[in-house]
Short mmCIF file of N, CA and C in Angstrom, two decimals:
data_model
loop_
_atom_site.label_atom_id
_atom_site.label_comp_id
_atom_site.label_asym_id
_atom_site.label_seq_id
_atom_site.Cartn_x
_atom_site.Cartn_y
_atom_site.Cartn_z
N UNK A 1 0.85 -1.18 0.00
CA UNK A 1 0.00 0.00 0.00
C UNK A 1 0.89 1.24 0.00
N UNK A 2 0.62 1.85 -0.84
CA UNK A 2 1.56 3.21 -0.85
C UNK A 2 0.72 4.31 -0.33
N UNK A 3 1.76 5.11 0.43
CA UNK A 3 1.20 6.01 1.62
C UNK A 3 0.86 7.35 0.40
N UNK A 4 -0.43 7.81 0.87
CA UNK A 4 -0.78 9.37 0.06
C UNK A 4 -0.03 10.37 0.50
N UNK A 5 0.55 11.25 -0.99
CA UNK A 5 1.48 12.35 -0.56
C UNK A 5 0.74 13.55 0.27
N UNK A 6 1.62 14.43 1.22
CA UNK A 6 1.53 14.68 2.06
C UNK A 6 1.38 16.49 1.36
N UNK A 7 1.18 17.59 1.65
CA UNK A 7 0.96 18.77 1.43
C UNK A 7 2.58 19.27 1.94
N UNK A 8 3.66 20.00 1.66
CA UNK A 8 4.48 20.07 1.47
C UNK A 8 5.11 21.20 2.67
N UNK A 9 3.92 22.30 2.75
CA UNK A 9 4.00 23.05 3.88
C UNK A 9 3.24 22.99 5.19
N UNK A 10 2.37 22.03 4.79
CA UNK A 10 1.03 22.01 5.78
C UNK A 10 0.77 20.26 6.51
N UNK A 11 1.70 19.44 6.12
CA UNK A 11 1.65 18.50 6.31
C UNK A 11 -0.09 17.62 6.10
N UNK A 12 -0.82 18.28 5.34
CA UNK A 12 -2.15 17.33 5.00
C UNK A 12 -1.87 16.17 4.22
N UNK A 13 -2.81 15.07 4.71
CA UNK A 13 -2.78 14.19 3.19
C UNK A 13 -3.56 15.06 1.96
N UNK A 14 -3.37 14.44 0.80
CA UNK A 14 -4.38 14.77 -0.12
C UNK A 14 -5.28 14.96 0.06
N UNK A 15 -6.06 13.63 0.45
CA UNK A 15 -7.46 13.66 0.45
C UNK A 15 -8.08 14.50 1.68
N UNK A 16 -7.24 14.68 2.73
CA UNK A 16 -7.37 15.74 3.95
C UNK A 16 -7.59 16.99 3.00
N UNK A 17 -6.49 17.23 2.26
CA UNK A 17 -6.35 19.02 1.61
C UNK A 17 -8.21 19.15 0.58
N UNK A 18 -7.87 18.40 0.09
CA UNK A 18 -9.08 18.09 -0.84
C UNK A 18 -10.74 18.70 -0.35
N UNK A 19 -10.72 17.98 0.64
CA UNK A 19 -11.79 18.40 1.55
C UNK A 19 -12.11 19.93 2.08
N UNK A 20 -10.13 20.10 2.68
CA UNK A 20 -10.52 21.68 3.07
C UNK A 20 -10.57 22.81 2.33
N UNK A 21 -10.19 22.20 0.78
CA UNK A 21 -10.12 23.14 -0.41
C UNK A 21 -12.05 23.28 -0.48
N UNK A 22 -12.65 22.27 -0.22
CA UNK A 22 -14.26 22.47 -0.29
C UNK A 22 -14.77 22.71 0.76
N UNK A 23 -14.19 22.82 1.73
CA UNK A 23 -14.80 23.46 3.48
C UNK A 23 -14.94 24.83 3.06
N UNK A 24 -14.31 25.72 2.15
CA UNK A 24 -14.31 27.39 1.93
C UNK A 24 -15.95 27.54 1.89
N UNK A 25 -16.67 26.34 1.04
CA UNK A 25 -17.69 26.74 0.06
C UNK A 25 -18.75 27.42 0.84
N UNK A 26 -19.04 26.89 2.18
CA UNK A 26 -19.98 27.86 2.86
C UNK A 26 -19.46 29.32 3.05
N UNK A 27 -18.00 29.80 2.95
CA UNK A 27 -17.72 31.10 3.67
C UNK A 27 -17.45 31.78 1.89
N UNK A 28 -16.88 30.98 1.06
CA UNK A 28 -16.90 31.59 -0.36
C UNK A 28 -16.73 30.74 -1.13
N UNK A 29 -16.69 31.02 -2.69
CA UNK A 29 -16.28 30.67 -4.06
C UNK A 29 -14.94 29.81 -3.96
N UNK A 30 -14.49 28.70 -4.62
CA UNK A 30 -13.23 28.18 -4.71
C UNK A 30 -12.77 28.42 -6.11
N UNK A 31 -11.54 29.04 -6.66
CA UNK A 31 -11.43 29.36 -8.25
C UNK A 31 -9.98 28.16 -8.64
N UNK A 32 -10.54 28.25 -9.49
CA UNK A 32 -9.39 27.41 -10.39
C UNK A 32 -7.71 27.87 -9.79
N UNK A 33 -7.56 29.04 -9.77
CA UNK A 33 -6.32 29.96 -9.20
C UNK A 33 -6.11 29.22 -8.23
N UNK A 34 -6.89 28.86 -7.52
CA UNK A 34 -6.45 28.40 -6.10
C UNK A 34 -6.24 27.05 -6.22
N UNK A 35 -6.99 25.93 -6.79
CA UNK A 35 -7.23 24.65 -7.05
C UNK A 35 -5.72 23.94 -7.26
N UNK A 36 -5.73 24.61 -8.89
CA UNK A 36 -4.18 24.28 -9.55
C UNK A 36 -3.03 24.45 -8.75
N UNK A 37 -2.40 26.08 -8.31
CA UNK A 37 -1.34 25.80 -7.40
C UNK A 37 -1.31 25.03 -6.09
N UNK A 38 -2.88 25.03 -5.72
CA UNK A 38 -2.73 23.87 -4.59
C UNK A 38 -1.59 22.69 -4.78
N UNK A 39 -2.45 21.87 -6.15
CA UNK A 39 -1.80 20.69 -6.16
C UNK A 39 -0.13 20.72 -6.87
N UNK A 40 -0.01 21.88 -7.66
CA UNK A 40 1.43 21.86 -8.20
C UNK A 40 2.44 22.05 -7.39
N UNK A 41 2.04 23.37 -6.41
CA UNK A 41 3.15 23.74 -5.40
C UNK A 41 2.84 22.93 -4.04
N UNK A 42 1.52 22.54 -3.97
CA UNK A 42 1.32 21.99 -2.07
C UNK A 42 2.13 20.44 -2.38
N UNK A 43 1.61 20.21 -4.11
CA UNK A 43 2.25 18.33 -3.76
C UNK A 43 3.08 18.06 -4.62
N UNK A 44 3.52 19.11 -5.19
CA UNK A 44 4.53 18.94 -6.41
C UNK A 44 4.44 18.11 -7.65
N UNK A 45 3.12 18.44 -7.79
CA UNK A 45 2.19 18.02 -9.23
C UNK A 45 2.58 18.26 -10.27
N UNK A 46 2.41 17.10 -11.35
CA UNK A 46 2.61 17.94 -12.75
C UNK A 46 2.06 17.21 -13.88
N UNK A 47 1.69 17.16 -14.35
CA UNK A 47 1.40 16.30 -15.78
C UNK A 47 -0.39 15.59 -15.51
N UNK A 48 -0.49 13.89 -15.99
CA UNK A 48 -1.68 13.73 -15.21
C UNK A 48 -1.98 13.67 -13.93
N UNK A 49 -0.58 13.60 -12.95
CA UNK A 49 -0.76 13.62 -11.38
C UNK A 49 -1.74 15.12 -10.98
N UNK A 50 -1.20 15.96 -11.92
CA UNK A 50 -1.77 17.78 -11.66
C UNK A 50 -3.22 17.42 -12.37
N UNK A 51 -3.24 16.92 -12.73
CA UNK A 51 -4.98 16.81 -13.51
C UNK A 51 -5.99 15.47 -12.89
N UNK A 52 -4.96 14.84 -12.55
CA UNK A 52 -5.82 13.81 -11.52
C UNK A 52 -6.18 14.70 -10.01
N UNK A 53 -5.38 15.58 -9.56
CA UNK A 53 -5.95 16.37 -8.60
C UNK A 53 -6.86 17.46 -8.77
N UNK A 54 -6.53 17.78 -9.68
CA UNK A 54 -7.76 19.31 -10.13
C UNK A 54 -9.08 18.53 -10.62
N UNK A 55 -8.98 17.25 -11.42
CA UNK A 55 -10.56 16.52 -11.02
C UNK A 55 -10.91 16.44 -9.86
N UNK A 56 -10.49 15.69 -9.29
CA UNK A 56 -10.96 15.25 -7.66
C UNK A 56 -11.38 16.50 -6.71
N UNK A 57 -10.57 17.52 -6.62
CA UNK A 57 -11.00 18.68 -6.56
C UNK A 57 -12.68 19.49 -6.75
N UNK A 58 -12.72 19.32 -8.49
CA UNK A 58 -13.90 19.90 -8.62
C UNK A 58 -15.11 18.50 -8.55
N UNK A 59 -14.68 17.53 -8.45
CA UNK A 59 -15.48 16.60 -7.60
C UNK A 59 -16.25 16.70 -6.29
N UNK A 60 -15.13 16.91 -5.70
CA UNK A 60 -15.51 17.55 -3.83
C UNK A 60 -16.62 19.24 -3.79
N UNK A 61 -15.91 19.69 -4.70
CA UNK A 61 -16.71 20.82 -5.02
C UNK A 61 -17.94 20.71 -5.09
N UNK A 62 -18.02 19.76 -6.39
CA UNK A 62 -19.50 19.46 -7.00
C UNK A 62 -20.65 18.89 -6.13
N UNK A 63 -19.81 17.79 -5.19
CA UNK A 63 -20.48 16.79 -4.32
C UNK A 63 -20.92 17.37 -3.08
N UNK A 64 -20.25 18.96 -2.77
CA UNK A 64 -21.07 19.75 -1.96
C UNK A 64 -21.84 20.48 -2.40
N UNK A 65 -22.53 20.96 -3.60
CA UNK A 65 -23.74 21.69 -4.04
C UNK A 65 -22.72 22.53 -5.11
N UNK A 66 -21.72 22.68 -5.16
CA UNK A 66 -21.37 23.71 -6.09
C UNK A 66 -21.10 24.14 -7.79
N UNK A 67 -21.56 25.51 -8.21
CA UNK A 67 -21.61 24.57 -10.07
C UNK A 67 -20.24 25.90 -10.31
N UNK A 68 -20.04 25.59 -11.75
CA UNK A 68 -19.12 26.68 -11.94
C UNK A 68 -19.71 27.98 -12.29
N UNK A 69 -18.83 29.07 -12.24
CA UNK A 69 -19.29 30.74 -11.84
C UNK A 69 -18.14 31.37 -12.35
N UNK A 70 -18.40 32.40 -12.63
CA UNK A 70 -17.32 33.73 -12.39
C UNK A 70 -18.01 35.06 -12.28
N UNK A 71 -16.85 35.74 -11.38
CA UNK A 71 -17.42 36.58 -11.03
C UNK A 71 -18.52 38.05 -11.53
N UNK A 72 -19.28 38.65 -10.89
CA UNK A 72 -19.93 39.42 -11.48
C UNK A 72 -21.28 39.90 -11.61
N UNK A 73 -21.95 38.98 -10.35
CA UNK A 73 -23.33 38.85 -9.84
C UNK A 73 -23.73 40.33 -9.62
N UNK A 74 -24.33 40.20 -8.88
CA UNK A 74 -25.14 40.80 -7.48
C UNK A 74 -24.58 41.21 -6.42
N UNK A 75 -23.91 42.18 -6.06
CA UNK A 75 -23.15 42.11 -4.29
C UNK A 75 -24.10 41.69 -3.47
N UNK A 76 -23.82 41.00 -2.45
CA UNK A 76 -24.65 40.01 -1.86
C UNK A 76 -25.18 38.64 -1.67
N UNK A 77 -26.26 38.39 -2.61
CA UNK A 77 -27.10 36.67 -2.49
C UNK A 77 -26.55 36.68 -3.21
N UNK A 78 -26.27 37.09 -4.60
CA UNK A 78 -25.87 36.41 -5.75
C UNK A 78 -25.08 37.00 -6.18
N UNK A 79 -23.34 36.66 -6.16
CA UNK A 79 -22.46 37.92 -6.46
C UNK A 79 -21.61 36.95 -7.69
N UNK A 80 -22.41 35.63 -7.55
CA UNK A 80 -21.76 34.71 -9.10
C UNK A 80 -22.49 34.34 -10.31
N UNK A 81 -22.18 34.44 -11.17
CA UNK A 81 -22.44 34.28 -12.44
C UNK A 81 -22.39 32.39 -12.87
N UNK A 82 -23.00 31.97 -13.37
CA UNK A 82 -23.51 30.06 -13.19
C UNK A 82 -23.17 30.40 -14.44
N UNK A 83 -22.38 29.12 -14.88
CA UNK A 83 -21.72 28.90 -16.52
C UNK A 83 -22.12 27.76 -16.81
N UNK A 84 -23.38 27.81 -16.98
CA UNK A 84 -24.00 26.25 -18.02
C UNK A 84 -23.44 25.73 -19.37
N UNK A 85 -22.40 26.53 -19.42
CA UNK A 85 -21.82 25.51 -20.97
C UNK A 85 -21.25 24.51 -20.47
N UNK A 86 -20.91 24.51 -19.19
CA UNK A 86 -19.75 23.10 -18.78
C UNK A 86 -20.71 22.14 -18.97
N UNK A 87 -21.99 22.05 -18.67
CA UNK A 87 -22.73 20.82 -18.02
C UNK A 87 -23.47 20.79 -17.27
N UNK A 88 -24.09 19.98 -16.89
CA UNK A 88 -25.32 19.77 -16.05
C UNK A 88 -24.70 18.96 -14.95
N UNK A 89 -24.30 17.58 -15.28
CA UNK A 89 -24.31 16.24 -14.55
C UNK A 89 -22.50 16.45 -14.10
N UNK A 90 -21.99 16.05 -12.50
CA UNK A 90 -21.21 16.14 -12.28
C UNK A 90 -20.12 15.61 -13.18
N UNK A 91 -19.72 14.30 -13.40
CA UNK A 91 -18.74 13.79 -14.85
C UNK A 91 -18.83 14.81 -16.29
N UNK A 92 -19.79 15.35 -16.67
CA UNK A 92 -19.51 16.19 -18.26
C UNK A 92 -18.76 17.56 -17.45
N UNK A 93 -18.80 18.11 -16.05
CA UNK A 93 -19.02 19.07 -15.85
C UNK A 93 -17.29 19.19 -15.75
N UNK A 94 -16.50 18.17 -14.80
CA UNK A 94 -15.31 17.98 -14.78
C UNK A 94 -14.17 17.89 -16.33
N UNK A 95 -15.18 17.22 -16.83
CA UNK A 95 -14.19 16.94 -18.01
C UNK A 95 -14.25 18.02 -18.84
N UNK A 96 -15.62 18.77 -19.04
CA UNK A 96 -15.49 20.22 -19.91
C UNK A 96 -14.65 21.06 -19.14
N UNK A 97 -14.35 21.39 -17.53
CA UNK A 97 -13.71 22.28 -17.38
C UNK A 97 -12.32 21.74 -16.96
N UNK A 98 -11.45 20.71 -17.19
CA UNK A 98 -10.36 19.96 -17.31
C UNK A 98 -9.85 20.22 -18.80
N UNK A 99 -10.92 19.93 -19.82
CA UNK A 99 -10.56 19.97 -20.81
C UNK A 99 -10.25 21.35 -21.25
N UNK A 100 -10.76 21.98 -21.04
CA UNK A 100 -10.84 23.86 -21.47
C UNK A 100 -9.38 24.11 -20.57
N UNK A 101 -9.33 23.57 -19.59
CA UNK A 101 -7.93 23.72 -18.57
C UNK A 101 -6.41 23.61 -19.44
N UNK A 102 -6.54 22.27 -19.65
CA UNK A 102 -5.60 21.67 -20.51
C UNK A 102 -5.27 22.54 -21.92
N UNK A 103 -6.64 22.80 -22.48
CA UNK A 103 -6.53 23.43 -23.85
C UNK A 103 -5.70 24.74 -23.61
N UNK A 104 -5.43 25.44 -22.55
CA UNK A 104 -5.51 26.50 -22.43
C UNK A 104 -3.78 26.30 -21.53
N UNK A 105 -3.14 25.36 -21.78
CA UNK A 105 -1.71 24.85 -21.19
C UNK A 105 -1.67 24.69 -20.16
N UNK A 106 -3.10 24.00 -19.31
CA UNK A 106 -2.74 23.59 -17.88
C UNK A 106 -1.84 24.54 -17.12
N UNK A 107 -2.46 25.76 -16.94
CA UNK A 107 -1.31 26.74 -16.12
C UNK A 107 -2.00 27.03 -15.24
N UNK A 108 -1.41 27.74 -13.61
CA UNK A 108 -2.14 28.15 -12.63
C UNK A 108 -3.16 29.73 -13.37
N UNK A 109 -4.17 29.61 -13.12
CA UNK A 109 -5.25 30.40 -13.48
C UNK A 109 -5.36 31.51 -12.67
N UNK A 110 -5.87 32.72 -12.95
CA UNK A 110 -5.89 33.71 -12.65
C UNK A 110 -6.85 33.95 -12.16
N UNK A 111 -6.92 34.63 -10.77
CA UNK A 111 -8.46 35.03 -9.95
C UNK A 111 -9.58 35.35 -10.90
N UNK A 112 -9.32 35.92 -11.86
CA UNK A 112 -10.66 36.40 -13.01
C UNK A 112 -11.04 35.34 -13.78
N UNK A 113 -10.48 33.90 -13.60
CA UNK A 113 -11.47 32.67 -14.33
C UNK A 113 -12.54 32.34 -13.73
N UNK A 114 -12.42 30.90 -13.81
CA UNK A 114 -13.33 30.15 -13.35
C UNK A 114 -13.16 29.84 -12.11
N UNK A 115 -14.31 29.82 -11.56
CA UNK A 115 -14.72 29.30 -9.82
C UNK A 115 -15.59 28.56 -9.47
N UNK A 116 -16.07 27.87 -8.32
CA UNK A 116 -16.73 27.16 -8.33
C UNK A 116 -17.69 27.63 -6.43
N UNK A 117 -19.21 28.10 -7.02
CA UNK A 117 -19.88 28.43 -5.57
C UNK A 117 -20.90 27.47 -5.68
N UNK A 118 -22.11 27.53 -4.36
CA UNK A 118 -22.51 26.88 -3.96
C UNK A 118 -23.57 27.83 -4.92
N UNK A 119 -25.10 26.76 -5.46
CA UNK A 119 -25.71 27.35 -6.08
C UNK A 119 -26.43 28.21 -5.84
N UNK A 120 -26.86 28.50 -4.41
CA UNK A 120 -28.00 29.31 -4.59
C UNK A 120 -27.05 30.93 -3.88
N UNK A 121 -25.69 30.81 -4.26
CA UNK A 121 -25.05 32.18 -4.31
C UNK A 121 -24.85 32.38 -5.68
N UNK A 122 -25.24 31.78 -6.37
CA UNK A 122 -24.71 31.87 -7.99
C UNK A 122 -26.45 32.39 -9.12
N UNK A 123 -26.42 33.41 -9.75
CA UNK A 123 -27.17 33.65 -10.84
C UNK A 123 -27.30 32.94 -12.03
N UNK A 124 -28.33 32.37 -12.40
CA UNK A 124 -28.60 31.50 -13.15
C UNK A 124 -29.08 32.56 -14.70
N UNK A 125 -28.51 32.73 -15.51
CA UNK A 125 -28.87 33.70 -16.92
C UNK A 125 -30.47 33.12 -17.37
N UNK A 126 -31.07 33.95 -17.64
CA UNK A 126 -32.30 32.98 -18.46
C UNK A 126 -31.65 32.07 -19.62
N UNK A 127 -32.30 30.99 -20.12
CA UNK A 127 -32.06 29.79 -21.32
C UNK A 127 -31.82 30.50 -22.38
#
């Protein structure tokens, strides 16, 4: 059994960090910015190891109520913007925004992308 790598400054396991990367979601938004260098610099990620964590990631995300957003709402109830091109169903939702990740050279992302809130802080556009 091989032991899960450990967070580099913080001594978490993975799947420990994982979790507290989705504990934010009641107090705020989690963005891609934050996701990616998590796993590159906290576990010294890179290739599919860095993309096997940024799934699992917006997994934990997803599996607590959250869809993807960027910013630009409402100050207040709704201060996120809901991006229905990714998907509906948790699996299309990961792989459209993995894939758009990748397309885009898998680099740490900039506070002004993509994020991920809990839905009913997020604005839904009419169809």
């Amino acid at each position: 059994m091989t032991q899960e790598l450990r967070h580099k400054y913080f001594d978490r396991s993975m799947s420990e960090w994982i979790k507290m990367v989705a504990n934010e979601l009641p107090i705020d938004a989690v963005g891609m910015w934050q996701i990616v260098p998590g796993g590159r610099h906290g576990f010294g990620l890179e290739g599919e190891a860095l993309t096997d964590y940024v799934r699992r990631c917006i997994a934990e995300l997803l599996s607590r109520g959250a869809v993807p957003v960027v910013g630009g709402g409402l100050e207040g109830e709704h201060e996120w913007i809901a991006q229905p091109q990714y998907g509906s169903k948790p699996d299309e939702i990961i792989e459209n925004v993995v894939r758009e990740w990748l397309a885009n050279g898998a680099k740490d992302e900039d506070p002004g992308g993509l994020w991920f809130a809990r839905r009913e802080r997020a604005w839904f556009p009419p169809a």
